PDB file of C-alpha atoms in Angstrom:
ATOM      1  CA  MET A   1       0.140   0.198  -0.004  1.00  0.00           C
ATOM      2  CA  VAL A   2       1.247   3.241  -1.195  1.00  0.00           C
ATOM      3  CA  VAL A   3       1.448   6.125   1.691  1.00  0.00           C
ATOM      4  CA  PHE A   4       0.500   9.841   0.738  1.00  0.00           C
ATOM      5  CA  GLU A   5       3.419  10.891   2.915  1.00  0.00           C
ATOM      6  CA  ASP A   6       5.979   8.938   0.900  1.00  0.00           C
ATOM      7  CA  LYS A   7       5.236  10.629  -1.819  1.00  0.00           C
ATOM      8  CA  GLN A   8       5.736  13.549  -3.777  1.00  0.00           C
ATOM      9  CA  GLU A   9       2.393  15.169  -4.692  1.00  0.00           C
ATOM     10  CA  SER A  10       2.451  15.528  -8.647  1.00  0.00           C
ATOM     11  CA  GLU A  11       3.691  11.526  -8.480  1.00  0.00           C
ATOM     12  CA  LEU A  12       0.874  10.687  -6.586  1.00  0.00           C
ATOM     13  CA  LEU A  13      -1.636  12.383  -8.451  1.00  0.00           C
ATOM     14  CA  THR A  14       0.122  11.391 -12.164  1.00  0.00           C
ATOM     15  CA  GLU A  15      -0.439   7.725 -10.641  1.00  0.00           C
ATOM     16  CA  ILE A  16      -3.983   8.176  -9.435  1.00  0.00           C
ATOM     17  CA  ALA A  17      -4.836   9.992 -12.700  1.00  0.00           C
ATOM     18  CA  VAL A  18      -3.664   7.441 -14.619  1.00  0.00           C
ATOM     19  CA  ALA A  19      -5.460   4.461 -12.724  1.00  0.00           C
ATOM     20  CA  TYR A  20      -9.227   6.227 -13.294  1.00  0.00           C
ATOM     21  CA  TYR A  21      -8.775   7.401 -16.413  1.00  0.00           C
ATOM     22  CA  GLU A  22      -6.414   4.921 -18.338  1.00  0.00           C
ATOM     23  CA  TYR A  23      -6.941   1.345 -16.318  1.00  0.00           C
ATOM     24  CA  GLU A  24     -10.849   2.777 -15.345  1.00  0.00           C
ATOM     25  CA  GLN A  25     -10.344   1.634 -11.718  1.00  0.00           C
ATOM     26  CA  THR A  26     -12.712   3.172  -9.976  1.00  0.00           C
ATOM     27  CA  GLN A  27     -12.385   5.445  -6.714  1.00  0.00           C
ATOM     28  CA  GLU A  28     -13.078   2.770  -4.253  1.00  0.00           C
ATOM     29  CA  GLU A  29     -10.391   0.806  -5.663  1.00  0.00           C
ATOM     30  CA  ILE A  30      -7.845   3.408  -6.127  1.00  0.00           C
ATOM     31  CA  ALA A  31      -8.659   4.813  -2.349  1.00  0.00           C
ATOM     32  CA  GLN A  32      -7.686   0.857  -0.870  1.00  0.00           C
ATOM     33  CA  ARG A  33      -5.161   1.094  -3.199  1.00  0.00           C
ATOM     34  CA  PHE A  34      -3.399   3.993  -2.069  1.00  0.00           C
ATOM     35  CA  GLY A  35      -4.375   4.314   1.394  1.00  0.00           C
ATOM     36  CA  LEU A  36      -6.817   7.100   1.142  1.00  0.00           C
ATOM     37  CA  SER A  37     -10.450   8.038   1.424  1.00  0.00           C
ATOM     38  CA  ARG A  38     -12.628   7.783  -1.455  1.00  0.00           C
ATOM     39  CA  ILE A  39     -13.395  11.776  -0.907  1.00  0.00           C
ATOM     40  CA  LYS A  40      -9.482  12.403  -1.063  1.00  0.00           C
ATOM     41  CA  VAL A  41      -8.710  10.330  -4.430  1.00  0.00           C
ATOM     42  CA  GLY A  42     -11.939  12.670  -5.700  1.00  0.00           C
ATOM     43  CA  ARG A  43     -10.496  15.822  -4.638  1.00  0.00           C
ATOM     44  CA  LEU A  44      -6.917  14.367  -5.748  1.00  0.00           C
ATOM     45  CA  LEU A  45      -8.510  13.570  -9.266  1.00  0.00           C
ATOM     46  CA  LYS A  46     -10.368  17.452  -9.574  1.00  0.00           C
ATOM     47  CA  LYS A  47      -6.921  18.796  -8.679  1.00  0.00           C
ATOM     48  CA  ALA A  48      -4.970  16.447 -11.331  1.00  0.00           C
ATOM     49  CA  ARG A  49      -7.393  18.534 -13.662  1.00  0.00           C
ATOM     50  CA  ALA A  50      -7.081  21.833 -12.782  1.00  0.00           C
ATOM     51  CA  GLU A  51      -3.198  21.600 -12.585  1.00  0.00           C
ATOM     52  CA  GLY A  52      -3.095  20.270 -16.390  1.00  0.00           C
ATOM     53  CA  ILE A  53      -1.996  16.839 -15.734  1.00  0.00           C
ATOM     54  CA  VAL A  54      -5.151  15.137 -17.155  1.00  0.00           C
ATOM     55  CA  GLU A  55      -6.653  17.194 -20.123  1.00  0.00           C
ATOM     56  CA  ILE A  56     -10.142  16.344 -21.093  1.00  0.00           C
ATOM     57  CA  SER A  57     -11.581  17.485 -24.450  1.00  0.00           C
ATOM     58  CA  VAL A  58     -15.153  16.285 -25.220  1.00  0.00           C
ATOM     59  CA  LYS A  59     -15.917  14.929 -28.755  1.00  0.00           C
ATOM     60  CA  TYR A  60     -19.276  14.887 -30.045  1.00  0.00           C
ATOM     61  CA  HIS A  61     -20.843  14.011 -32.925  1.00  0.00           C
ATOM     62  CA  PRO A  62     -20.148  16.824 -35.711  1.00  0.00           C
ATOM     63  CA  ILE A  63     -23.813  16.822 -37.000  1.00  0.00           C
ATOM     64  CA  PHE A  64     -24.553  17.990 -33.678  1.00  0.00           C
ATOM     65  CA  SER A  65     -22.505  20.821 -33.370  1.00  0.00           C
ATOM     66  CA  SER A  66     -22.886  21.763 -37.676  1.00  0.00           C
ATOM     67  CA  ARG A  67     -26.638  21.814 -37.302  1.00  0.00           C
ATOM     68  CA  ILE A  68     -27.254  24.031 -33.932  1.00  0.00           C
ATOM     69  CA  GLU A  69     -24.573  26.419 -35.099  1.00  0.00           C
ATOM     70  CA  GLN A  70     -25.982  26.636 -38.764  1.00  0.00           C
ATOM     71  CA  GLN A  71     -29.463  27.315 -36.993  1.00  0.00           C
ATOM     72  CA  PHE A  72     -27.617  30.214 -34.852  1.00  0.00           C
ATOM     73  CA  VAL A  73     -26.148  31.915 -37.871  1.00  0.00           C
ATOM     74  CA  ASN A  74     -29.225  31.650 -39.905  1.00  0.00           C
ATOM     75  CA  HIS A  75     -31.720  32.854 -36.822  1.00  0.00           C
ATOM     76  CA  PHE A  76     -29.108  35.965 -35.761  1.00  0.00           C
ATOM     77  CA  GLY A  77     -26.570  36.370 -38.941  1.00  0.00           C
ATOM     78  CA  ILE A  78     -23.469  35.128 -36.284  1.00  0.00           C
ATOM     79  CA  LYS A  79     -20.424  33.911 -37.651  1.00  0.00           C
ATOM     80  CA  ARG A  80     -20.154  31.129 -35.327  1.00  0.00           C
ATOM     81  CA  ALA A  81     -21.768  29.399 -32.303  1.00  0.00           C
ATOM     82  CA  LEU A  82     -18.961  27.249 -30.001  1.00  0.00           C
ATOM     83  CA  ILE A  83     -21.724  24.368 -28.768  1.00  0.00           C
ATOM     84  CA  ALA A  84     -19.990  22.608 -25.765  1.00  0.00           C
ATOM     85  CA  LEU A  85     -21.848  19.275 -24.468  1.00  0.00           C
ATOM     86  CA  ASP A  86     -23.393  20.024 -21.021  1.00  0.00           C
ATOM     87  CA  HIS A  87     -22.035  19.085 -17.881  1.00  0.00           C
ATOM     88  CA  GLN A  88     -24.096  18.970 -14.366  1.00  0.00           C
ATOM     89  CA  ASP A  89     -21.505  20.665 -12.772  1.00  0.00           C
ATOM     90  CA  GLU A  90     -21.125  24.604 -13.588  1.00  0.00           C
ATOM     91  CA  GLU A  91     -17.442  25.112 -13.155  1.00  0.00           C
ATOM     92  CA  GLU A  92     -16.893  22.330 -15.434  1.00  0.00           C
ATOM     93  CA  GLN A  93     -19.487  23.634 -17.875  1.00  0.00           C
ATOM     94  CA  ARG A  94     -17.306  26.577 -17.309  1.00  0.00           C
ATOM     95  CA  ARG A  95     -14.330  24.751 -18.689  1.00  0.00           C
ATOM     96  CA  GLN A  96     -15.745  23.458 -21.614  1.00  0.00           C
ATOM     97  CA  VAL A  97     -17.316  26.271 -22.969  1.00  0.00           C
ATOM     98  CA  ALA A  98     -13.820  28.144 -22.433  1.00  0.00           C
ATOM     99  CA  ALA A  99     -11.835  25.255 -23.887  1.00  0.00           C
ATOM    100  CA  LEU A 100     -13.891  25.672 -27.473  1.00  0.00           C
ATOM    101  CA  VAL A 101     -13.458  29.265 -27.140  1.00  0.00           C
ATOM    102  CA  SER A 102      -9.455  28.976 -26.605  1.00  0.00           C
ATOM    103  CA  ASN A 103      -9.025  26.780 -29.098  1.00  0.00           C
ATOM    104  CA  TYR A 104     -10.983  29.033 -31.646  1.00  0.00           C
ATOM    105  CA  LEU A 105      -8.467  31.446 -30.320  1.00  0.00           C
ATOM    106  CA  SER A 106      -5.631  29.758 -31.188  1.00  0.00           C
ATOM    107  CA  SER A 107      -6.461  28.451 -34.828  1.00  0.00           C
ATOM    108  CA  THR A 108      -7.743  31.946 -35.572  1.00  0.00           C
ATOM    109  CA  LEU A 109      -4.957  34.937 -34.109  1.00  0.00           C
ATOM    110  CA  LYS A 110      -2.226  36.160 -36.602  1.00  0.00           C
ATOM    111  CA  ASN A 111       0.392  38.170 -35.914  1.00  0.00           C
ATOM    112  CA  GLY A 112      -0.320  41.714 -35.302  1.00  0.00           C
ATOM    113  CA  MET A 113      -3.748  41.357 -34.052  1.00  0.00           C
ATOM    114  CA  THR A 114      -5.275  42.931 -31.209  1.00  0.00           C
ATOM    115  CA  VAL A 115      -7.650  41.458 -28.193  1.00  0.00           C
ATOM    116  CA  ALA A 116      -9.285  43.356 -26.397  1.00  0.00           C
ATOM    117  CA  VAL A 117     -10.815  41.432 -23.173  1.00  0.00           C
ATOM    118  CA  GLY A 118     -13.161  41.731 -20.562  1.00  0.00           C
ATOM    119  CA  GLN A 119     -13.802  40.817 -16.703  1.00  0.00           C
ATOM    120  CA  GLY A 120     -16.202  37.901 -15.497  1.00  0.00           C
ATOM    121  CA  ARG A 121     -15.656  34.522 -14.696  1.00  0.00           C
ATOM    122  CA  ASN A 122     -16.425  32.448 -17.936  1.00  0.00           C
ATOM    123  CA  VAL A 123     -13.468  35.234 -20.024  1.00  0.00           C
ATOM    124  CA  ALA A 124     -11.218  34.618 -16.647  1.00  0.00           C
ATOM    125  CA  ALA A 125     -11.684  30.660 -17.624  1.00  0.00           C
ATOM    126  CA  ILE A 126     -10.432  31.324 -21.132  1.00  0.00           C
ATOM    127  CA  ALA A 127      -7.131  32.599 -19.845  1.00  0.00           C
ATOM    128  CA  SER A 128      -6.936  29.300 -17.011  1.00  0.00           C
ATOM    129  CA  HIS A 129      -7.818  26.566 -20.136  1.00  0.00           C
ATOM    130  CA  VAL A 130      -4.300  24.567 -19.698  1.00  0.00           C
ATOM    131  CA  GLY A 131      -2.659  23.516 -23.441  1.00  0.00           C
ATOM    132  CA  VAL A 132       0.241  24.193 -25.716  1.00  0.00           C
ATOM    133  CA  PHE A 133      -0.494  26.990 -27.788  1.00  0.00           C
ATOM    134  CA  PRO A 134       1.492  28.548 -30.771  1.00  0.00           C
ATOM    135  CA  GLU A 135       3.283  31.680 -29.987  1.00  0.00           C
ATOM    136  CA  LYS A 136       1.611  34.822 -31.488  1.00  0.00           C
ATOM    137  CA  GLN A 137       3.305  38.089 -31.848  1.00  0.00           C
ATOM    138  CA  CYS A 138      -0.413  39.981 -30.921  1.00  0.00           C
ATOM    139  CA  LYS A 139      -1.450  42.282 -28.263  1.00  0.00           C
ATOM    140  CA  PHE A 140      -4.035  41.708 -25.266  1.00  0.00           C
ATOM    141  CA  ILE A 141      -5.380  44.448 -23.812  1.00  0.00           C
ATOM    142  CA  CYS A 142      -7.760  45.267 -21.522  1.00  0.00           C
ATOM    143  CA  GLY A 143     -11.314  46.641 -22.467  1.00  0.00           C
ATOM    144  CA  ILE A 144     -12.387  47.282 -18.859  1.00  0.00           C
ATOM    145  CA  GLY A 145     -11.119  48.745 -15.888  1.00  0.00           C
ATOM    146  CA  GLY A 146      -9.909  46.560 -12.521  1.00  0.00           C
ATOM    147  CA  THR A 147     -12.426  45.224  -9.892  1.00  0.00           C
ATOM    148  CA  GLN A 148     -11.876  42.868  -7.392  1.00  0.00           C
ATOM    149  CA  ARG A 149     -13.611  39.809  -5.549  1.00  0.00           C
ATOM    150  CA  VAL A 150     -12.397  37.714  -2.866  1.00  0.00           C
ATOM    151  CA  GLY A 151     -11.931  33.830  -3.882  1.00  0.00           C
ATOM    152  CA  GLU A 152     -11.611  34.795  -7.418  1.00  0.00           C
ATOM    153  CA  ILE A 153      -9.590  36.442 -10.058  1.00  0.00           C
ATOM    154  CA  ILE A 154     -11.913  38.161 -12.688  1.00  0.00           C
ATOM    155  CA  ASP A 155     -10.426  40.950 -13.253  1.00  0.00           C
ATOM    156  CA  ALA A 156      -9.521  42.225 -16.913  1.00  0.00           C
ATOM    157  CA  ASP A 157      -5.856  42.907 -16.082  1.00  0.00           C
ATOM    158  CA  HIS A 158      -5.119  39.703 -14.979  1.00  0.00           C
ATOM    159  CA  ILE A 159      -7.491  37.925 -17.649  1.00  0.00           C
ATOM    160  CA  SER A 160      -5.138  39.689 -20.401  1.00  0.00           C
ATOM    161  CA  ARG A 161      -1.598  39.143 -18.631  1.00  0.00           C
ATOM    162  CA  SER A 162      -2.653  35.119 -18.776  1.00  0.00           C
ATOM    163  CA  LEU A 163      -4.041  35.026 -22.032  1.00  0.00           C
ATOM    164  CA  ALA A 164      -0.574  36.945 -23.235  1.00  0.00           C
ATOM    165  CA  ARG A 165       1.564  34.272 -21.409  1.00  0.00           C
ATOM    166  CA  LYS A 166      -0.327  31.568 -23.096  1.00  0.00           C
ATOM    167  CA  PHE A 167       0.570  33.012 -26.039  1.00  0.00           C
ATOM    168  CA  SER A 168       3.977  34.740 -25.964  1.00  0.00           C
ATOM    169  CA  ALA A 169       1.901  37.740 -26.451  1.00  0.00           C
ATOM    170  CA  SER A 170       2.139  41.475 -24.843  1.00  0.00           C
ATOM    171  CA  SER A 171      -0.613  42.960 -22.561  1.00  0.00           C
ATOM    172  CA  GLU A 172      -1.770  46.046 -22.004  1.00  0.00           C
ATOM    173  CA  THR A 173      -3.737  47.397 -18.646  1.00  0.00           C
ATOM    174  CA  LEU A 174      -6.221  50.135 -18.213  1.00  0.00           C
ATOM    175  CA  TYR A 175      -4.833  51.991 -15.603  1.00  0.00           C
ATOM    176  CA  ALA A 176      -8.625  52.489 -14.225  1.00  0.00           C
ATOM    177  CA  PRO A 177     -11.275  50.963 -11.781  1.00  0.00           C
ATOM    178  CA  ALA A 178     -13.946  49.016 -13.585  1.00  0.00           C
ATOM    179  CA  TYR A 179     -16.580  50.706 -11.417  1.00  0.00           C
ATOM    180  CA  VAL A 180     -16.924  53.940 -10.266  1.00  0.00           C
ATOM    181  CA  GLU A 181     -19.857  55.472  -8.194  1.00  0.00           C
ATOM    182  CA  ASN A 182     -21.397  58.079 -10.461  1.00  0.00           C
ATOM    183  CA  ARG A 183     -21.045  59.783 -14.359  1.00  0.00           C
ATOM    184  CA  GLU A 184     -19.140  62.468 -13.167  1.00  0.00           C
ATOM    185  CA  LEU A 185     -16.216  60.311 -11.973  1.00  0.00           C
ATOM    186  CA  LYS A 186     -16.360  58.425 -14.647  1.00  0.00           C
ATOM    187  CA  ARG A 187     -15.829  61.398 -16.744  1.00  0.00           C
ATOM    188  CA  ALA A 188     -12.961  62.407 -14.876  1.00  0.00           C
ATOM    189  CA  PHE A 189     -11.365  59.099 -15.290  1.00  0.00           C
ATOM    190  CA  ILE A 190     -11.539  59.296 -18.646  1.00  0.00           C
ATOM    191  CA  GLN A 191     -10.285  62.488 -19.444  1.00  0.00           C
ATOM    192  CA  ASN A 192      -6.933  61.110 -18.460  1.00  0.00           C
ATOM    193  CA  ARG A 193      -4.446  60.921 -21.347  1.00  0.00           C
ATOM    194  CA  VAL A 194      -2.967  57.051 -20.301  1.00  0.00           C
ATOM    195  CA  ILE A 195      -7.088  55.850 -19.578  1.00  0.00           C
ATOM    196  CA  LYS A 196      -7.811  57.796 -23.022  1.00  0.00           C
ATOM    197  CA  ASP A 197      -5.368  56.110 -25.510  1.00  0.00           C
ATOM    198  CA  THR A 198      -5.629  52.387 -23.703  1.00  0.00           C
ATOM    199  CA  LEU A 199      -9.616  52.601 -24.352  1.00  0.00           C
ATOM    200  CA  GLU A 200      -9.193  54.209 -27.764  1.00  0.00           C
ATOM    201  CA  ARG A 201      -6.552  51.100 -28.633  1.00  0.00           C
ATOM    202  CA  ALA A 202      -9.154  48.407 -27.563  1.00  0.00           C
ATOM    203  CA  ALA A 203     -11.880  49.832 -29.513  1.00  0.00           C
ATOM    204  CA  LYS A 204      -9.942  49.223 -32.680  1.00  0.00           C
ATOM    205  CA  ALA A 205      -8.639  45.620 -31.756  1.00  0.00           C
ATOM    206  CA  ASP A 206      -9.700  43.051 -34.160  1.00  0.00           C
ATOM    207  CA  ILE A 207     -11.286  40.564 -31.163  1.00  0.00           C
ATOM    208  CA  ALA A 208     -13.382  41.441 -28.259  1.00  0.00           C
ATOM    209  CA  LEU A 209     -14.158  38.758 -25.661  1.00  0.00           C
ATOM    210  CA  VAL A 210     -16.634  39.353 -23.357  1.00  0.00           C
ATOM    211  CA  GLY A 211     -19.190  37.865 -21.006  1.00  0.00           C
ATOM    212  CA  ILE A 212     -22.693  37.823 -20.749  1.00  0.00           C
ATOM    213  CA  GLY A 213     -24.897  38.779 -17.585  1.00  0.00           C
ATOM    214  CA  ASP A 214     -28.291  37.820 -17.034  1.00  0.00           C
ATOM    215  CA  MET A 215     -30.290  40.276 -14.244  1.00  0.00           C
ATOM    216  CA  ASN A 216     -31.358  39.498 -10.773  1.00  0.00           C
ATOM    217  CA  GLU A 217     -30.793  40.867  -7.510  1.00  0.00           C
ATOM    218  CA  ASN A 218     -27.983  38.238  -6.644  1.00  0.00           C
ATOM    219  CA  CYS A 219     -26.773  39.000 -10.121  1.00  0.00           C
ATOM    220  CA  TYR A 220     -22.993  39.287 -10.253  1.00  0.00           C
ATOM    221  CA  MET A 221     -22.701  42.942 -10.721  1.00  0.00           C
ATOM    222  CA  VAL A 222     -24.652  42.674  -7.578  1.00  0.00           C
ATOM    223  CA  GLN A 223     -22.203  40.445  -5.867  1.00  0.00           C
ATOM    224  CA  LEU A 224     -19.527  42.958  -7.051  1.00  0.00           C
ATOM    225  CA  GLY A 225     -21.082  45.643  -5.208  1.00  0.00           C
ATOM    226  CA  TRP A 226     -21.663  47.831  -8.599  1.00  0.00           C
ATOM    227  CA  PHE A 227     -25.151  47.718  -8.245  1.00  0.00           C
ATOM    228  CA  THR A 228     -27.800  47.404  -5.422  1.00  0.00           C
ATOM    229  CA  PRO A 229     -30.549  45.009  -5.698  1.00  0.00           C
ATOM    230  CA  GLN A 230     -33.224  47.368  -5.744  1.00  0.00           C
ATOM    231  CA  GLU A 231     -31.258  49.074  -8.753  1.00  0.00           C
ATOM    232  CA  VAL A 232     -31.492  45.736 -10.938  1.00  0.00           C
ATOM    233  CA  THR A 233     -35.070  44.689  -9.398  1.00  0.00           C
ATOM    234  CA  TYR A 234     -36.049  48.215 -10.882  1.00  0.00           C
ATOM    235  CA  ALA A 235     -34.045  47.639 -14.414  1.00  0.00           C
ATOM    236  CA  THR A 236     -35.510  44.375 -14.830  1.00  0.00           C
ATOM    237  CA  LEU A 237     -39.438  45.373 -13.589  1.00  0.00           C
ATOM    238  CA  ASN A 238     -39.639  48.474 -15.116  1.00  0.00           C
ATOM    239  CA  GLN A 239     -37.440  49.233 -17.962  1.00  0.00           C
ATOM    240  CA  GLY A 240     -37.502  45.267 -19.299  1.00  0.00           C
ATOM    241  CA  VAL A 241     -34.078  44.613 -18.799  1.00  0.00           C
ATOM    242  CA  ILE A 242     -32.643  41.153 -18.898  1.00  0.00           C
ATOM    243  CA  GLY A 243     -29.003  41.040 -19.316  1.00  0.00           C
ATOM    244  CA  ASP A 244     -25.769  42.514 -19.811  1.00  0.00           C
ATOM    245  CA  ILE A 245     -22.854  42.570 -22.254  1.00  0.00           C
ATOM    246  CA  ALA A 246     -19.666  42.948 -20.702  1.00  0.00           C
ATOM    247  CA  GLY A 247     -21.299  43.851 -17.620  1.00  0.00           C
ATOM    248  CA  TYR A 248     -23.029  47.273 -18.228  1.00  0.00           C
ATOM    249  CA  GLY A 249     -24.299  47.241 -21.678  1.00  0.00           C
ATOM    250  CA  PHE A 250     -28.036  46.355 -20.799  1.00  0.00           C
ATOM    251  CA  PHE A 251     -30.438  45.678 -23.113  1.00  0.00           C
ATOM    252  CA  ASP A 252     -34.490  44.066 -23.410  1.00  0.00           C
ATOM    253  CA  ILE A 253     -35.124  40.681 -25.163  1.00  0.00           C
ATOM    254  CA  ASN A 254     -35.309  42.307 -28.541  1.00  0.00           C
ATOM    255  CA  GLY A 255     -31.534  43.708 -27.806  1.00  0.00           C
ATOM    256  CA  ASN A 256     -32.734  47.221 -27.541  1.00  0.00           C
ATOM    257  CA  PRO A 257     -30.717  49.485 -25.552  1.00  0.00           C
ATOM    258  CA  VAL A 258     -31.636  49.988 -22.501  1.00  0.00           C
ATOM    259  CA  ASP A 259     -30.805  53.723 -20.697  1.00  0.00           C
ATOM    260  CA  THR A 260     -30.654  52.969 -16.594  1.00  0.00           C
ATOM    261  CA  THR A 261     -29.586  54.637 -13.828  1.00  0.00           C
ATOM    262  CA  MET A 262     -26.836  52.295 -13.966  1.00  0.00           C
ATOM    263  CA  ASN A 263     -25.592  53.843 -17.249  1.00  0.00           C
ATOM    264  CA  ASP A 264     -22.333  55.639 -17.390  1.00  0.00           C
ATOM    265  CA  ARG A 265     -20.745  53.784 -13.986  1.00  0.00           C
ATOM    266  CA  VAL A 266     -18.491  51.400 -15.524  1.00  0.00           C
ATOM    267  CA  ILE A 267     -15.230  52.646 -17.205  1.00  0.00           C
ATOM    268  CA  GLY A 268     -14.379  50.028 -20.282  1.00  0.00           C
ATOM    269  CA  LEU A 269     -15.550  49.862 -23.495  1.00  0.00           C
ATOM    270  CA  SER A 270     -19.259  50.864 -24.848  1.00  0.00           C
ATOM    271  CA  ILE A 271     -21.604  48.612 -26.545  1.00  0.00           C
ATOM    272  CA  GLU A 272     -21.431  50.593 -29.908  1.00  0.00           C
ATOM    273  CA  GLU A 273     -17.342  50.557 -29.413  1.00  0.00           C
ATOM    274  CA  LEU A 274     -17.806  46.563 -29.353  1.00  0.00           C
ATOM    275  CA  ARG A 275     -20.504  47.039 -32.364  1.00  0.00           C
ATOM    276  CA  ASN A 276     -17.071  48.334 -34.505  1.00  0.00           C
ATOM    277  CA  ILE A 277     -15.392  45.447 -33.546  1.00  0.00           C
ATOM    278  CA  PRO A 278     -14.927  42.786 -36.854  1.00  0.00           C
ATOM    279  CA  CYS A 279     -15.146  39.999 -34.064  1.00  0.00           C
ATOM    280  CA  VAL A 280     -16.908  39.879 -30.752  1.00  0.00           C
ATOM    281  CA  ILE A 281     -17.012  36.762 -28.809  1.00  0.00           C
ATOM    282  CA  ALA A 282     -19.464  36.159 -26.179  1.00  0.00           C
ATOM    283  CA  ILE A 283     -19.072  33.709 -23.311  1.00  0.00           C
ATOM    284  CA  ALA A 284     -21.788  32.694 -21.153  1.00  0.00           C
ATOM    285  CA  SER A 285     -22.156  28.768 -19.911  1.00  0.00           C
ATOM    286  CA  GLU A 286     -24.571  28.786 -17.259  1.00  0.00           C
ATOM    287  CA  ASN A 287     -27.877  27.391 -17.431  1.00  0.00           C
ATOM    288  CA  THR A 288     -29.547  30.494 -16.319  1.00  0.00           C
ATOM    289  CA  LYS A 289     -28.990  32.909 -19.002  1.00  0.00           C
ATOM    290  CA  ALA A 290     -30.726  31.441 -22.239  1.00  0.00           C
ATOM    291  CA  THR A 291     -33.005  34.659 -22.130  1.00  0.00           C
ATOM    292  CA  ALA A 292     -30.012  36.486 -21.359  1.00  0.00           C
ATOM    293  CA  ILE A 293     -28.147  35.534 -24.151  1.00  0.00           C
ATOM    294  CA  LEU A 294     -31.343  35.451 -27.154  1.00  0.00           C
ATOM    295  CA  GLY A 295     -31.427  39.147 -26.074  1.00  0.00           C
ATOM    296  CA  ALA A 296     -27.581  39.868 -26.642  1.00  0.00           C
ATOM    297  CA  LEU A 297     -27.924  37.887 -29.982  1.00  0.00           C
ATOM    298  CA  ARG A 298     -30.564  39.992 -30.887  1.00  0.00           C
ATOM    299  CA  SER A 299     -28.653  43.702 -30.169  1.00  0.00           C
ATOM    300  CA  GLY A 300     -26.446  42.674 -33.291  1.00  0.00           C
ATOM    301  CA  VAL A 301     -23.110  43.121 -31.806  1.00  0.00           C
ATOM    302  CA  ILE A 302     -22.286  39.446 -31.144  1.00  0.00           C
ATOM    303  CA  ASP A 303     -20.436  37.744 -33.759  1.00  0.00           C
ATOM    304  CA  ILE A 304     -19.352  34.520 -31.773  1.00  0.00           C
ATOM    305  CA  ILE A 305     -21.550  32.899 -29.364  1.00  0.00           C
ATOM    306  CA  ALA A 306     -19.940  30.310 -27.250  1.00  0.00           C
ATOM    307  CA  THR A 307     -22.476  28.791 -24.557  1.00  0.00           C
ATOM    308  CA  SER A 308     -23.887  25.038 -23.925  1.00  0.00           C
ATOM    309  CA  ALA A 309     -26.120  22.392 -25.472  1.00  0.00           C
ATOM    310  CA  SER A 310     -28.881  22.800 -23.264  1.00  0.00           C
ATOM    311  CA  ASN A 311     -28.709  26.900 -23.592  1.00  0.00           C
ATOM    312  CA  ALA A 312     -28.337  26.550 -27.060  1.00  0.00           C
ATOM    313  CA  ARG A 313     -31.591  24.471 -27.366  1.00  0.00           C
ATOM    314  CA  THR A 314     -33.729  26.715 -25.412  1.00  0.00           C
ATOM    315  CA  ILE A 315     -32.534  29.956 -27.251  1.00  0.00           C
ATOM    316  CA  LEU A 316     -33.308  28.197 -30.676  1.00  0.00           C
ATOM    317  CA  SER A 317     -36.698  27.531 -28.736  1.00  0.00           C
ATOM    318  CA  LEU A 318     -37.538  30.820 -27.380  1.00  0.00           C
ATOM    319  CA  GLN A 319     -36.834  32.395 -31.031  1.00  0.00           C
ATOM    320  CA  GLN A 320     -38.926  29.596 -32.984  1.00  0.00           C
ATOM    321  CA  ASN A 321     -41.683  30.813 -30.772  1.00  0.00           C
ATOM    322  CA  LYS A 322     -41.234  34.106 -30.934  1.00  0.00           C
ATOM    323  CA  ILE A 323     -40.404  35.079 -27.602  1.00  0.00           C
TER     324      ILE A 323
END
């Protein structure tokens, strides 16, 4: 019996991963073999994936992908739909969707390109995707200011730097907070030449990576402290807001922009600036976001959508039923 303390952790992770994925031993069998609890084995397998010792690539029938993608192209006039198979675990679902975007970037990026980077968990998952990527003489640039969330690194600067390291490229920081308390303070920030120049360069990007948010009193922007539950509730009930692009571009079910009290408090690329970027890739993996994704697609801002199969089916059903 192998004792945990007698091994280097990376070696143990590898052996357990091989036993589980290659030899198809159960977690119970592995636990008995290595003298561990079954719960510990499960945690180590998860860690092996997080550290890149195990890489899982979900392959699904190309007909499944192409049929759904073609329906999205026909209905919404977008360029691509990157559809991941469904997974019950939210984090794993996010990783699966992010893997599709990461691989798309790897095949699409050309030397000299600029990528404007948004913030949030779905965009951050792209930078966290493990793999071998070709060196690109391109630039990743923050399309929104910095933000913090305890326990999660979701700000655009961290994501931009991580993507730059992945592709051996360069990164440019937007030296401003993502959120300020009022419109006057935002105007003061964007008058700064350094901030203004960075935003102007981001607006000229070839590709933009943004998230799609849904609107409820416990949404991510409320958790970040950007907006109050009351502000969000008023926007949804009284103004018809169903979602946002990039964390601050609010829209209704038909994709029309909505002017709310929450507007003009975030320092980042505007919806119109995103619209002028040749390829806007929007990422939304959570199964609560189908309606928000539908509105975002109808806005005409998005060129490529990356989401789950269940979201894709729901969106198509809503569209066909003229919701």
